[in-house]
Short mmCIF file of C-alpha atoms in Angstrom, two decimals:
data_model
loop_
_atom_site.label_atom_id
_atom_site.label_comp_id
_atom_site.label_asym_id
_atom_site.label_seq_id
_atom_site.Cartn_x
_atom_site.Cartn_y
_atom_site.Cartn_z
CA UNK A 245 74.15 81.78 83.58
CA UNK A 246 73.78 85.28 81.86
CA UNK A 247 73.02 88.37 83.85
CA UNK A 248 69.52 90.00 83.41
CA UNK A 249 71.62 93.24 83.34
CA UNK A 250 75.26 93.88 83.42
CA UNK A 251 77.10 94.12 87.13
CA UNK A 252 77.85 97.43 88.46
CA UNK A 253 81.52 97.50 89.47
CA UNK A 254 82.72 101.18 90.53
CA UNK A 255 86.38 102.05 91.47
CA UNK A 256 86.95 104.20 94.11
CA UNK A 257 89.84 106.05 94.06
CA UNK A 258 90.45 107.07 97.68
CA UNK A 259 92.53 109.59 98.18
CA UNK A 260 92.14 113.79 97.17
CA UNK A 261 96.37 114.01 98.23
CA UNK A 262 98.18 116.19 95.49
CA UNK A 263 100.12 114.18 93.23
CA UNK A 264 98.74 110.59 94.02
CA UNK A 265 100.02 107.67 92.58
CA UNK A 266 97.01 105.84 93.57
CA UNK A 267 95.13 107.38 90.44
CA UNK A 268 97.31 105.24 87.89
CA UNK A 269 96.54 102.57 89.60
CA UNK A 270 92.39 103.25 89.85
CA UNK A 271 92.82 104.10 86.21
CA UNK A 272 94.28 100.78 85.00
CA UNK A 273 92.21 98.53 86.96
CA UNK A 274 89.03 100.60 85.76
CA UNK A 275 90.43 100.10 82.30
CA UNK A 276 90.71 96.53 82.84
CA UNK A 277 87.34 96.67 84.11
CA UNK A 278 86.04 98.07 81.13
CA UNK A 279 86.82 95.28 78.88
CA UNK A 280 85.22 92.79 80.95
CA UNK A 281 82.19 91.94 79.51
CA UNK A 282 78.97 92.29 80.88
CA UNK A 283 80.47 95.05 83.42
CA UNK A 284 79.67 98.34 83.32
CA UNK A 285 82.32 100.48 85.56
CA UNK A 286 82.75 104.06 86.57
CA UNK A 287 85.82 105.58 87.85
CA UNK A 288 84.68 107.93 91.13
CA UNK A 289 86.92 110.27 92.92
CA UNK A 290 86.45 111.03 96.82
CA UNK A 291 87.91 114.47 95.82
CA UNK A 292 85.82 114.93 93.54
CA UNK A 293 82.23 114.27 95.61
CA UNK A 294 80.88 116.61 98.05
CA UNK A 295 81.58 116.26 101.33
CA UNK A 296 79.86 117.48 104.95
CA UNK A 297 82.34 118.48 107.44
CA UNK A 298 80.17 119.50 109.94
CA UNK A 299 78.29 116.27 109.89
CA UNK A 300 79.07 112.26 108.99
CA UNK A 301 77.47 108.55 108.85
CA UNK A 302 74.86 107.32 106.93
CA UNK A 303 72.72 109.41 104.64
CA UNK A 304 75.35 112.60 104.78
CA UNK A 305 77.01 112.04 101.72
CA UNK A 306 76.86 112.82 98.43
CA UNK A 307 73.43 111.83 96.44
CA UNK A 308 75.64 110.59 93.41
CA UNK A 309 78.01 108.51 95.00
CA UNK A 310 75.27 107.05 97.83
CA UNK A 311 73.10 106.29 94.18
CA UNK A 312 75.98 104.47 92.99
CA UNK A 313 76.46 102.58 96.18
CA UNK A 314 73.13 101.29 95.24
CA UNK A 315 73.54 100.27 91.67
CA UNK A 316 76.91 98.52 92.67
CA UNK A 317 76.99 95.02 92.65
CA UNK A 318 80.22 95.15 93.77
CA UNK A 319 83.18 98.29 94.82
CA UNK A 320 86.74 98.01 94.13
CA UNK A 321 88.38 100.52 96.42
CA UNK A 322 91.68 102.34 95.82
CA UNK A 323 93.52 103.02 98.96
CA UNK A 324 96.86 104.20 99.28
CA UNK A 325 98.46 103.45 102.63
CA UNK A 326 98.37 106.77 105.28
CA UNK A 327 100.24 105.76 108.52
CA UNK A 328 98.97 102.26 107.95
CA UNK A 329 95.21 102.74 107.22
CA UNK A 330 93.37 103.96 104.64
CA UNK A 331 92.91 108.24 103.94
CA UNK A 332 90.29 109.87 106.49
CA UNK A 333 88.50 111.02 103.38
CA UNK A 334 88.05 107.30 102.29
CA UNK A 335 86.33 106.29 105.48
CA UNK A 336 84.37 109.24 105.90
CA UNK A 337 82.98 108.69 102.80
CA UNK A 338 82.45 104.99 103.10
CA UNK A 339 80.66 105.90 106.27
CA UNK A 340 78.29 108.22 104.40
CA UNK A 341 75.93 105.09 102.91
CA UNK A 342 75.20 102.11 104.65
CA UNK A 343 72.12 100.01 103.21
CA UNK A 344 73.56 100.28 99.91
CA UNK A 345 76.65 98.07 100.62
CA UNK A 346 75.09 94.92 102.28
CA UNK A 347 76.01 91.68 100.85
CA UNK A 348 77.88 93.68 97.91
CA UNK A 349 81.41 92.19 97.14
CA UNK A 350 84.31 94.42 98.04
CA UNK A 351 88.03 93.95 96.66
CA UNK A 352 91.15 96.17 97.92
CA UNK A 353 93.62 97.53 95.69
CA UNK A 354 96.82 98.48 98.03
CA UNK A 355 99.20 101.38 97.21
CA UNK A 356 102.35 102.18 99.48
CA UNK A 357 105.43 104.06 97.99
CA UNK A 358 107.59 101.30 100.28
CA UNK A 359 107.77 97.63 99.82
CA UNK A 360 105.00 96.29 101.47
CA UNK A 361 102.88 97.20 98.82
CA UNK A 362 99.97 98.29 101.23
CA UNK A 363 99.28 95.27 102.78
CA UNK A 364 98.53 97.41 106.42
CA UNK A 365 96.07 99.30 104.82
CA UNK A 366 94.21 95.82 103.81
CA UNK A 367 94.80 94.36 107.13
CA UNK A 368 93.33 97.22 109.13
CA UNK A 369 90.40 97.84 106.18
CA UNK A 370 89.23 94.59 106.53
CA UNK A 371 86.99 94.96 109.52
CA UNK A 372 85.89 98.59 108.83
CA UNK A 373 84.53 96.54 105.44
CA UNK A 374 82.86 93.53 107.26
CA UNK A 375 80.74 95.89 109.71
CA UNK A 376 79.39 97.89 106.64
CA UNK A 377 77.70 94.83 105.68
CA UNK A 378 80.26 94.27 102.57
CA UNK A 379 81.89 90.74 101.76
CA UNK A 380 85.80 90.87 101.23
CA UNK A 381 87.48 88.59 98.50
CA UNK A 382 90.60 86.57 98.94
CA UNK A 383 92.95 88.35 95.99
CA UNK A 384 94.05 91.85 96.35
CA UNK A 385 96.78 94.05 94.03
CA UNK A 386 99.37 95.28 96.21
CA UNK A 387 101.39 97.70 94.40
CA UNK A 388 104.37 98.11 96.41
CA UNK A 389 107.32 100.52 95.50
CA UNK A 390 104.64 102.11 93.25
CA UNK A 391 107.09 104.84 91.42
CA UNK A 392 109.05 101.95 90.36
CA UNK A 393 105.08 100.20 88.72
CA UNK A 394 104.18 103.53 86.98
CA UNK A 395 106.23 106.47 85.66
CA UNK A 396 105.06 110.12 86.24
CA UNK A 397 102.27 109.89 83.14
CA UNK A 398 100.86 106.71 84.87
CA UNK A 399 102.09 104.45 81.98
CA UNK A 400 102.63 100.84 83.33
CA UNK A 401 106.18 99.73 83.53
CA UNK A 402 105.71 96.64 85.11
CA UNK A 403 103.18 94.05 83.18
CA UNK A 404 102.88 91.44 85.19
CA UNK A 405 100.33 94.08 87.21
CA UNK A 406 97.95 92.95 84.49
CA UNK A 407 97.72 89.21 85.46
CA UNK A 408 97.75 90.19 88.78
CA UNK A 409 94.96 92.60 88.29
CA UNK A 410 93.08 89.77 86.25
CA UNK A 411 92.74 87.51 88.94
CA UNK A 412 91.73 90.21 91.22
CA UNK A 413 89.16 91.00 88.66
CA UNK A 414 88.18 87.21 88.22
CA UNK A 415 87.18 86.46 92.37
CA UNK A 416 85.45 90.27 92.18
CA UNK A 417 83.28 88.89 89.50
CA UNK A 418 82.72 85.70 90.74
CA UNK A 419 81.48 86.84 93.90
CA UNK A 420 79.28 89.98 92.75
CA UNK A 421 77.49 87.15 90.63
CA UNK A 422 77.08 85.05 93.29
CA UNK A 423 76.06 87.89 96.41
CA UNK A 424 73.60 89.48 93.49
CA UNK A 425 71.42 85.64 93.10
CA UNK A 426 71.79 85.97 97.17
CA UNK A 427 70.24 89.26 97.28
CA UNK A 428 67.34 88.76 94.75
CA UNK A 429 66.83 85.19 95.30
CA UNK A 430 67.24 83.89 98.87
CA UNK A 431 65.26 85.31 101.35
CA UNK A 432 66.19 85.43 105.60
CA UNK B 41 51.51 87.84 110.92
CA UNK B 42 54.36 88.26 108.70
CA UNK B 43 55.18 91.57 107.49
CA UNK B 44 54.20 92.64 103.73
CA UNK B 45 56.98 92.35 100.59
CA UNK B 46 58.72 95.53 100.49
CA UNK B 47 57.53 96.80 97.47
CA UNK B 48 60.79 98.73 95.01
CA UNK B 49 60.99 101.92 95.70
CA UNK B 50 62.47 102.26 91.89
CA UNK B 51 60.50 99.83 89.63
CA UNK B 52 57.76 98.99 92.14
CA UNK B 53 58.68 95.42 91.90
CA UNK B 54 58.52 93.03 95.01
CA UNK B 55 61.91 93.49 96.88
CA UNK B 56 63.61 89.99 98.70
CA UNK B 57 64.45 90.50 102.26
CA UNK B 58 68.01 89.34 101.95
CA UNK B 59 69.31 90.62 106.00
CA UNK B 60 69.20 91.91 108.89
CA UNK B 61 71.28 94.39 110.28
CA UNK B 62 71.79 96.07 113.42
CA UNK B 63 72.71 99.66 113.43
CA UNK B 64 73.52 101.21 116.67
CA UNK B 65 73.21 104.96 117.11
CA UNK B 66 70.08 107.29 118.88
CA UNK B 67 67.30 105.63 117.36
CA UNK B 68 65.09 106.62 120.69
CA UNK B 69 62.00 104.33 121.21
CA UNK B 70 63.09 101.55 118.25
CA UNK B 71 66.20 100.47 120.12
CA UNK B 72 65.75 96.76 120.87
CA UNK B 73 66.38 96.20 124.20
CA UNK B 74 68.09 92.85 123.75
CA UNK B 75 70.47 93.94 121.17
CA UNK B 76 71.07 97.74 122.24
CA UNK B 77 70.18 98.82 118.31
CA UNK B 78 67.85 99.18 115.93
CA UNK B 79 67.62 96.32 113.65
CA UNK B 80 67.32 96.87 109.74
CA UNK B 81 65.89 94.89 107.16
CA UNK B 82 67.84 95.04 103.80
CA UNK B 83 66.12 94.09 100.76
CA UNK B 84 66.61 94.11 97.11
CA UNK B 85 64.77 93.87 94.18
CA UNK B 86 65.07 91.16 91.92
CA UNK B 87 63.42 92.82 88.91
CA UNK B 88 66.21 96.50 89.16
CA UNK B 89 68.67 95.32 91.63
CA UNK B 90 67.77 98.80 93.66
CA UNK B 91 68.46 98.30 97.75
CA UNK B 92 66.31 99.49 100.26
CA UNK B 93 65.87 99.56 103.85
CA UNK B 94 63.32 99.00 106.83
CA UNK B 95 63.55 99.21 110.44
CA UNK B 96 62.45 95.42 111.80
CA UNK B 97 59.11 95.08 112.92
#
């Protein structure tokens, strides 16, 4: 069935840390993103929005990112793994919008310089994800080991992230399609 | 009687009531009693896909 208008799928990178690997891996899977059609993507930076320290929770944020929180039909966030959950700056901007991410679709993309490839910072996202109203798919990309994926430009030096990225991408899809009839279509 | 469509705050479009949400926090007077929050109805509009909110009546 073809969209009335294309989905909204931001990537959030999620960490402002100097020298972040996490970026090379937002920027491929936004690339990816970008070639899927009838997508339209946007690459957004938590250390790049403005941010209230002497405040948080919903409607504290930052007008752009809160607006694209609304377009979204679905997020793809970018966490690195910090002591086995995701950066502080990540959550506190999560926690900044709340109507905007009910019954949106919400994929992880795990980063951890050791082997595990992130998979804490899934586990213990999980539920922060569920409570702001957002629905969690079954595939994430773990990128374990993650100067060994990318070298120090952020050029890809293992391919097989692409296929693993493309099923990601595939479930993502499937499920902003179906959450966006949900929203629009079937009432409570 | 049942409450009026939500009307889009956007395109001015009739929204669909798509959840309910409870949001706990100090919402004074609206805090349901039962629950020990405020409840939320989420909506959407079918013709923009913009999101709004209203506390339950």
């Amino acid at each position: 069935m073809a969209e009335p208008r294309p989905l909204s799928i931001p990537v959030i990178l999620g960490t402002a840390r100097k020298g972040r690997m996490s970026a090379h891996a937002a920027r491929l899977v936004h690339g990816e993103l970008q070639k899927r059609e009838g997508v339209s993507t946007e690459l957004i930076d938590v250390g790049s929005l403005s941010h209230m320290l002497d405040d948080n929770g919903q409607g504290t944020g930052d007008p752009a990112f809160a607006a694209s929180m609304n377009r979204a039909d679905a997020i793809v966030l970018v966490a690195p793994e910090y002591n086995h959950a995701m950066p502080g700056l990540l959550k506190h901007v999560l926690d900044s919008c709340l109507q905007e991410y009910i019954h949106k679709a919400a994929g992880i993309v795990a980063v951890s310089a050791g082997p595990f490839g992130g998979t804490r910072v899934i586990e213990t996202s999980l539920p922060v994800l569920r409570e702001l109203g957002l629905v969690t798919i079954f595939w994430d990309v773990n990128f374990g080991s993650v100067d060994k994926v990318f070298d120090e430009k952020g050029a890809l030096l293992d391919q097989s992230f692409i296929r693993r990225t493309g099923k990601f991408l595939g479930e993502l899809i499937w499920m902003a399609k179906t959450l966006r009839y949900g929203r629009e279509n079937i009432a409570v | 009687m049942a409450p009026s469509p939500m009307r889009c705050p956007e395109c001015g479009g009739t929204m669909n009531q798509h959840a309910e949400k409870i949001v706990y926090g100090s919402h004074g007077a609206r805090i349901d009693p039962d629950l020990g929050g405020v409840i939320e109805e989420m909506h959407a509009c079918p013709q923009c896909g913009y999101v709004a909110s209203r506390p339950a009546t």
